mmCIF file of C-alpha atoms and ligand atoms in Angstrom:
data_model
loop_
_atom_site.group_PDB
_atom_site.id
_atom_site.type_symbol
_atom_site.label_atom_id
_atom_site.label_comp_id
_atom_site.label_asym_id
_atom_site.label_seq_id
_atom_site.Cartn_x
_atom_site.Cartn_y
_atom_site.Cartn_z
ATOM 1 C CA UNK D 25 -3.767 -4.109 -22.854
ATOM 2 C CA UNK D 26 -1.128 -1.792 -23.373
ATOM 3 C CA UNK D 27 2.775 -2.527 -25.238
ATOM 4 C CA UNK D 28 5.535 -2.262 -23.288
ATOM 5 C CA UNK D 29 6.665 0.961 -24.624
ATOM 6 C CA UNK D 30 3.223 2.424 -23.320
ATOM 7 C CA UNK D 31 4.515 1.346 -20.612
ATOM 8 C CA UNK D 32 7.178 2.586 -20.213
ATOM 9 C CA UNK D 33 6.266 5.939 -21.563
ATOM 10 C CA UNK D 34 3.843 5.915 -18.856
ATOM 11 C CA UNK D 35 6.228 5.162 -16.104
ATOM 12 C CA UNK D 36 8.476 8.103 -17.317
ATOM 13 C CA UNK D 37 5.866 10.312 -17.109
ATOM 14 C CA UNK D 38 5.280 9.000 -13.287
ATOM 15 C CA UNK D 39 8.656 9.363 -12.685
ATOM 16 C CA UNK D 40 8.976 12.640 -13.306
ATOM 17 C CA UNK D 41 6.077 13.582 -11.638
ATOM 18 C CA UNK D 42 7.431 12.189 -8.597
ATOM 19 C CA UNK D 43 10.504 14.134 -9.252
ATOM 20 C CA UNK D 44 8.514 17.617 -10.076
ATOM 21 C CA UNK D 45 6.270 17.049 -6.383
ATOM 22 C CA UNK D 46 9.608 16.059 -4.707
ATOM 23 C CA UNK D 47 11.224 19.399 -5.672
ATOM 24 C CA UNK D 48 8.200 21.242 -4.964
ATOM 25 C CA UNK D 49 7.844 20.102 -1.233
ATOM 26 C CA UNK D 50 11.887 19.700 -1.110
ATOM 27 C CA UNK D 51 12.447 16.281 -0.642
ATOM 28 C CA UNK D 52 14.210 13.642 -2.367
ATOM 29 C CA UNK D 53 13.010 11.170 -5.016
ATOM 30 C CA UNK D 54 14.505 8.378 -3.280
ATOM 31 C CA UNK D 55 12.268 8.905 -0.650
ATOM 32 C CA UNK D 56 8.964 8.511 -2.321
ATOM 33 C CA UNK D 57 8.821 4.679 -4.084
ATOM 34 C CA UNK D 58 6.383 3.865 -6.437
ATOM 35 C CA UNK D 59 4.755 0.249 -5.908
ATOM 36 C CA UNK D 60 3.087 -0.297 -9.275
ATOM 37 C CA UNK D 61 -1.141 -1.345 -8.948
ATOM 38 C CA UNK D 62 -1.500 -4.907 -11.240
ATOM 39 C CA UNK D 63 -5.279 -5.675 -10.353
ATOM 40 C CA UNK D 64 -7.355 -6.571 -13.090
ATOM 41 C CA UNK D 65 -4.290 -6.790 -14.920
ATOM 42 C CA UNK D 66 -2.993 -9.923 -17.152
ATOM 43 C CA UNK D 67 0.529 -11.435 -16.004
ATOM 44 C CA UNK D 68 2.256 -9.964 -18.452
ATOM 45 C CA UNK D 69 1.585 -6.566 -17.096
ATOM 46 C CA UNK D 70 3.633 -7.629 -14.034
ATOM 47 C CA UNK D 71 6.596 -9.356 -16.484
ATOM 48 C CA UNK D 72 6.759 -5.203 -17.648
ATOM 49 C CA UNK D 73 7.138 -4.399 -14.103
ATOM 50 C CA UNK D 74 10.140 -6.908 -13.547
ATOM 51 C CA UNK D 75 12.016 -6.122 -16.993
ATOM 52 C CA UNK D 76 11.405 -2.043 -15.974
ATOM 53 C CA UNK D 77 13.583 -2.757 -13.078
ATOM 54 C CA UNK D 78 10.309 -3.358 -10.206
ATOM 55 C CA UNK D 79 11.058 -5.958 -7.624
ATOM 56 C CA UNK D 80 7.347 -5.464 -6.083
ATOM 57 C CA UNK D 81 3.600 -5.173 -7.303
ATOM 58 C CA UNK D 82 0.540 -4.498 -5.485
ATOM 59 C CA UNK D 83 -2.235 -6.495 -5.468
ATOM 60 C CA UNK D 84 -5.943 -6.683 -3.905
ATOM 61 C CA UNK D 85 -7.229 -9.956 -4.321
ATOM 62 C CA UNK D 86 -5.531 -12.866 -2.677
ATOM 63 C CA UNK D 87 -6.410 -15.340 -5.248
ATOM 64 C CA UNK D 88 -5.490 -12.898 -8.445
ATOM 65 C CA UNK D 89 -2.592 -12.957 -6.634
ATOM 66 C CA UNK D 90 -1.462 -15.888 -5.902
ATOM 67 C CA UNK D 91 -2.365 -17.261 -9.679
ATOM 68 C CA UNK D 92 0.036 -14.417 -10.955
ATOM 69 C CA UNK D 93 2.616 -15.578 -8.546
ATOM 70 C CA UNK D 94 2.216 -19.217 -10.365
ATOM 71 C CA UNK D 95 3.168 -17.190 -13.619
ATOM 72 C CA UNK D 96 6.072 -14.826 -12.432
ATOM 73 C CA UNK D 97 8.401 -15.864 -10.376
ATOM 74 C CA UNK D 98 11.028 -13.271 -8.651
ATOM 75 C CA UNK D 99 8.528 -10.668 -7.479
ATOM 76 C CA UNK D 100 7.562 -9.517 -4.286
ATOM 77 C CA UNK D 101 3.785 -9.141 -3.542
ATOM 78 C CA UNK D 102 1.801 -6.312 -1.286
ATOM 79 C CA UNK D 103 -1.860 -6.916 -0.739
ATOM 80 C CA UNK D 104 -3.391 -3.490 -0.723
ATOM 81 C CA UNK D 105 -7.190 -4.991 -0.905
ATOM 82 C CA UNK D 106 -9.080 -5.781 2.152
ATOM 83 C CA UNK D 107 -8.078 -8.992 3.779
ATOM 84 C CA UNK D 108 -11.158 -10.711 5.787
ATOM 85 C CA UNK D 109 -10.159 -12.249 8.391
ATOM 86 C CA UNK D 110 -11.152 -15.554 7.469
ATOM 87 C CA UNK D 111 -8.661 -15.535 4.935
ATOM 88 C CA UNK D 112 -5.803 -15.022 7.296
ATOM 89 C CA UNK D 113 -4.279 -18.043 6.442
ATOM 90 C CA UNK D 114 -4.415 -17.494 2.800
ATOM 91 C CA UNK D 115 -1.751 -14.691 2.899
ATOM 92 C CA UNK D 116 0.909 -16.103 5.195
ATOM 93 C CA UNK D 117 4.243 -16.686 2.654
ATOM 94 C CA UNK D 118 2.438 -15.447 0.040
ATOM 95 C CA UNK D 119 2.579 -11.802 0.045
ATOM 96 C CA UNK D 120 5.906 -10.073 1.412
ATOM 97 C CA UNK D 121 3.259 -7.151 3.203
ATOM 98 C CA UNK D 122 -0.032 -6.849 3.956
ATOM 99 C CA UNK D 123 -1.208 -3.203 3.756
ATOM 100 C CA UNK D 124 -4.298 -3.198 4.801
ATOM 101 C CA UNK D 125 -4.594 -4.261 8.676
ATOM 102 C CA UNK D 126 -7.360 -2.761 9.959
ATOM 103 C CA UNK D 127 -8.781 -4.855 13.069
ATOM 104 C CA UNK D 128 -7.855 -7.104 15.995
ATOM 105 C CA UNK D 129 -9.554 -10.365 15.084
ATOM 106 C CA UNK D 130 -7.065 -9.998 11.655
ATOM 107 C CA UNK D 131 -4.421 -9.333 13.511
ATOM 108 C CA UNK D 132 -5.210 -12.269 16.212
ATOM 109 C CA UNK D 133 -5.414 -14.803 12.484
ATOM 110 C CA UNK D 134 -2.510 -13.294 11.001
ATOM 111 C CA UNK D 135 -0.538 -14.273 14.537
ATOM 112 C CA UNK D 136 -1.920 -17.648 14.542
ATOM 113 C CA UNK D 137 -0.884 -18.407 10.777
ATOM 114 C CA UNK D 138 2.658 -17.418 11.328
ATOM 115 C CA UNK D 139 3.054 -19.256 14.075
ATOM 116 C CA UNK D 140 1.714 -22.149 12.649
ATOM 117 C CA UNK D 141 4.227 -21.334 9.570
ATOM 118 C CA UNK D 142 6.674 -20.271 11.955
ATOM 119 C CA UNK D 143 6.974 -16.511 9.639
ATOM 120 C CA UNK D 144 7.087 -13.303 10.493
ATOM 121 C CA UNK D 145 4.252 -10.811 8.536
ATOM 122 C CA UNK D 146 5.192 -7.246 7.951
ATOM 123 C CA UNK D 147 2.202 -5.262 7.950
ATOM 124 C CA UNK D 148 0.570 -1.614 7.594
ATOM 125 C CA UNK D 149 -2.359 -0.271 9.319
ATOM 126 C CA UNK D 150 -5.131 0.979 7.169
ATOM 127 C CA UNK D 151 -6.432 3.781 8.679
ATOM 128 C CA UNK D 152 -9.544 5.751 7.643
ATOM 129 C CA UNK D 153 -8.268 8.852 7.595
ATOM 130 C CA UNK D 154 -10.576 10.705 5.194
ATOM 131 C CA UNK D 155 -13.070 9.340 7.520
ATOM 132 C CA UNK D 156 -15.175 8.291 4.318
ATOM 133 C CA UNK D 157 -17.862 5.770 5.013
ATOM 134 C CA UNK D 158 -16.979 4.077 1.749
ATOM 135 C CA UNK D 159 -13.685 2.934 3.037
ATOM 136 C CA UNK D 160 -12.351 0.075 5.116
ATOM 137 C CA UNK D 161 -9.856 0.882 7.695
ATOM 138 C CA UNK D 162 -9.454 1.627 11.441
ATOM 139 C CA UNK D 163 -10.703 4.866 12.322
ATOM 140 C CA UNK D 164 -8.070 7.729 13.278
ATOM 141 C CA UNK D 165 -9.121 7.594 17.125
ATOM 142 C CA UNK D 166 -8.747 4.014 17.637
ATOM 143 C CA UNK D 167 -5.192 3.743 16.034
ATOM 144 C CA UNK D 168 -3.334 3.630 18.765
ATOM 145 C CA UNK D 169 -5.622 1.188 20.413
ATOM 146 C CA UNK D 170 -4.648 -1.164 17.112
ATOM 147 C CA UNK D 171 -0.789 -0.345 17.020
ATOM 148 C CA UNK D 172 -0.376 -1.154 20.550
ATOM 149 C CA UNK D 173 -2.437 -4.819 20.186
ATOM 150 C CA UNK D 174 -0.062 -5.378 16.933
ATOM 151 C CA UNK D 175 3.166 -4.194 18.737
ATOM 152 C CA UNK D 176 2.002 -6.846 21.389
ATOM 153 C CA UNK D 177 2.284 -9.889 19.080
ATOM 154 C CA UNK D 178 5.451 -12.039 18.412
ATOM 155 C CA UNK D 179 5.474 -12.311 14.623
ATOM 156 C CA UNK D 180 3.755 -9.539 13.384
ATOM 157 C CA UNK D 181 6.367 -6.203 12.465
ATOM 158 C CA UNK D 182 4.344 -3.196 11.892
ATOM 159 C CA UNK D 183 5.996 -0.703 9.572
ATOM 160 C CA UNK D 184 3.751 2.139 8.874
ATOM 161 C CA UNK D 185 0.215 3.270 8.271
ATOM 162 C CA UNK D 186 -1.601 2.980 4.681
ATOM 163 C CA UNK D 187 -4.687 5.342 3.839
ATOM 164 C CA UNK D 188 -6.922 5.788 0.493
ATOM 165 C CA UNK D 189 -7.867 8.698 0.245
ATOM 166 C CA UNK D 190 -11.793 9.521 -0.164
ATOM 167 C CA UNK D 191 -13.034 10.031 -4.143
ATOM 168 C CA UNK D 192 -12.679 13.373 -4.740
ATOM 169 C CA UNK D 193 -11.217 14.377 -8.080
ATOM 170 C CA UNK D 194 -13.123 17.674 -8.640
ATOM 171 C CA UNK D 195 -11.102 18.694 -4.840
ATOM 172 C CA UNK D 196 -7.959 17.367 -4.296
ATOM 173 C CA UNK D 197 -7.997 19.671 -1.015
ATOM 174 C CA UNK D 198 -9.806 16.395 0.314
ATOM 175 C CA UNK D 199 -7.240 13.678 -0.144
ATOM 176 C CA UNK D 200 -4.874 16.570 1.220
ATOM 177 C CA UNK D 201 -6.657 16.532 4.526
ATOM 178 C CA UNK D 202 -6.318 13.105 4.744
ATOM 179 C CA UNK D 203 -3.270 12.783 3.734
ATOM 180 C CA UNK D 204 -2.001 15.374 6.321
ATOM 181 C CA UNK D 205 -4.067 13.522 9.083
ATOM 182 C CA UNK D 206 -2.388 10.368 8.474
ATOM 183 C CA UNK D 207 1.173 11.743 8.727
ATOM 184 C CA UNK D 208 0.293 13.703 11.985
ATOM 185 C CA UNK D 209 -0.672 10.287 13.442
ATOM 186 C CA UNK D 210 1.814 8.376 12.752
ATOM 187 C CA UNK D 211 4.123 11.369 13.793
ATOM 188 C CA UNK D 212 2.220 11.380 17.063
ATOM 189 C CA UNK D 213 2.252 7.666 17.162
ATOM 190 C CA UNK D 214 5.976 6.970 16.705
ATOM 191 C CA UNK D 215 7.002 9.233 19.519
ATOM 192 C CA UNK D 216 4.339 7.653 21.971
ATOM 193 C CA UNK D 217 5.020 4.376 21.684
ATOM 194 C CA UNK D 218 8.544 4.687 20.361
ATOM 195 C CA UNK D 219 8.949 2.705 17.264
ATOM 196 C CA UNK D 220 9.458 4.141 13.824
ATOM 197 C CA UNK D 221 6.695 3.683 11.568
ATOM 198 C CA UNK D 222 8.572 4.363 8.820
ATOM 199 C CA UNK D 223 6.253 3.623 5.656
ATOM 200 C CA UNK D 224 3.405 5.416 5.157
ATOM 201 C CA UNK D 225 1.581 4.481 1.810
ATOM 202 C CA UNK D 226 -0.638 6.954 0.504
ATOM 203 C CA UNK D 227 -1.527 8.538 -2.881
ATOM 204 C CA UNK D 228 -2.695 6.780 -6.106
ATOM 205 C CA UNK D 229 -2.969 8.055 -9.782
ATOM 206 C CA UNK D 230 -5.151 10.939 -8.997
ATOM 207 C CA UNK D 231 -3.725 12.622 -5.995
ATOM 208 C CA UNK D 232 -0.153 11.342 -5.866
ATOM 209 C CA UNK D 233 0.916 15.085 -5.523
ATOM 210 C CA UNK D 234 -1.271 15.897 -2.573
ATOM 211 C CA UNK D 235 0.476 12.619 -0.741
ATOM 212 C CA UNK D 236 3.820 13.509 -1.755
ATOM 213 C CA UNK D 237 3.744 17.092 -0.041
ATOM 214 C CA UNK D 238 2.429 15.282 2.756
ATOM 215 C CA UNK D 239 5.613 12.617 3.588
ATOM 216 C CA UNK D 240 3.914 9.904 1.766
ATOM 217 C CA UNK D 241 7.218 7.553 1.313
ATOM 218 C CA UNK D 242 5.322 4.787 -1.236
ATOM 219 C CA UNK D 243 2.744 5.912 -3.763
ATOM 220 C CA UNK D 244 0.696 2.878 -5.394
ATOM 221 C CA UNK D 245 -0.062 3.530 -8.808
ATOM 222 C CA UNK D 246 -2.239 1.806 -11.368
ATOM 223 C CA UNK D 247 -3.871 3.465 -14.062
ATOM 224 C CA UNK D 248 -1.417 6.193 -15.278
ATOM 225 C CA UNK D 249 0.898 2.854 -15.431
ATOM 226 C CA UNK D 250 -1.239 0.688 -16.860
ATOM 227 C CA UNK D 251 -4.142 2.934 -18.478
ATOM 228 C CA UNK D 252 -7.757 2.646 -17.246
ATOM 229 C CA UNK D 253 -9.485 -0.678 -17.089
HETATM 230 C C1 PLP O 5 -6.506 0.282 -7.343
HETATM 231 C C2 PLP O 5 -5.773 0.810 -6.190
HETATM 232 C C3 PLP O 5 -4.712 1.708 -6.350
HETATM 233 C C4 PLP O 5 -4.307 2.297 -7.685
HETATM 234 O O1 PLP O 5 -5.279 3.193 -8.124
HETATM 235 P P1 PLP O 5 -5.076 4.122 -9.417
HETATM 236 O O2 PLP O 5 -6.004 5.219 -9.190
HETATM 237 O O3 PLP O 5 -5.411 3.269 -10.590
HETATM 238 O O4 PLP O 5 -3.649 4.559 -9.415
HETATM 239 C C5 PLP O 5 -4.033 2.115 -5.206
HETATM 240 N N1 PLP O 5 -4.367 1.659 -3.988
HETATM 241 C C6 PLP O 5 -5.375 0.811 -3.800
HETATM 242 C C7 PLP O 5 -5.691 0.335 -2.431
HETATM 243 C C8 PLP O 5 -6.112 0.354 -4.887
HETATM 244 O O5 PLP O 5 -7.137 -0.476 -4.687
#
């Protein structure tokens, strides 16, 4: 595992990344947050996080999760890993947004939870917008189908659409596509059914560039943080 000064020379290199593609596509670092990747990561990875100023991490294993959350207190949580939805019940005032909605039966669990809990969920919609067999998510055509079932419900809020790009280092024109897919929808999506949609999370270590020209407003970084597992 890396010190904390690797640390946080790696998160001043992100930083400034973020800055350079910000200035390139003429937006404003503000815009774009950074929601740091702790998988496979020790707890003290995550106490790094909290001293560098973070008040969220994303994870993508509810039970990694929620044994971190036993060891640091004062953090927000994001599941960014595919939720089954089995395990519904599992995530309900344990994570602070769920990122990776992709299906009505999930949805339906996630309702009955909170109302069981009487809690809201804030929540993203994965969408597959690289259309990449490999992936989970809802597929670009049935999106609104999805937004309109979750706009329907009483507890869940719905604040934008999540993507992962498909693996494609060697052509970052790829994640580009995809990138520029998702932010059409939810463009298109927003006027139609007239809510705001304001999040949309896309872009990891490899193409957070790509997602930043394309109105991604939270990249989710792990390895040029953290270093490769
Ligand atoms: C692991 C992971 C990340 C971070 O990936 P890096 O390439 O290490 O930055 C981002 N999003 C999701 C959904 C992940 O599973």
């Amino acid at each position: 595992m890396l010190t904390e000064l690797e640390f946080k020379k790696n998160l001043e290199f992100v930083q400034e990344q973020i800055r350079k593609a910000c200035d390139q596509a003429g937006r404003k670092p503000t815009e774009v947050h950074l929601l740091p990747v702790t998988k496979n990561w020790p707890s003290e990875i995550i106490t790094y996080c909290k001293n560098a100023g973070f008040d969220t991490v994303g994870e993508n294993r509810v039970q990694e999760a929620v044994a971190k959350q036993e060891a640091v207190t004062g953090m927000n949580w994001e599941l960014i890993g595919h939720l089954q939805s089995n395990k519904a019940k599992n995530v309900v005032g344990k994570f602070s947004r769920i990122q990776t909605v992709d299906s009505e039966k999930l949805i339906r669990k996630l309702e009955d939870s909170c109302n069981r809990n009487e809690m809201e969920m804030k929540i993203l919609l994965q969408v597959n917008a690289g259309e990449d067999p490999a992936k989970f998510g809802c597929s670009l055509e049935g999106t609104a189908r999805l937004l309109a079932f979750a706009l329907s419900q009483k507890q869940i809020r719905v604040e934008g659409l999540m993507t992962i790009a498909p693996y494609a280092p060697e052509d970052l024109d790829v994640a580009r596509s995809a990138f520029a897919k998702l932010r059409n929808l939810r463009d298109r999506l927003s006027d139609e059914f007239n809510v705001e949609l304001s999040e949309l999370s896309m872009g990891m270590t490899l193409d957070l560039e790509q997602a930043i020209e394309a109105g991604s407003t939270m990249i989710r970084v792990g390895s040029a943080l953290f270093g490769k597992q």
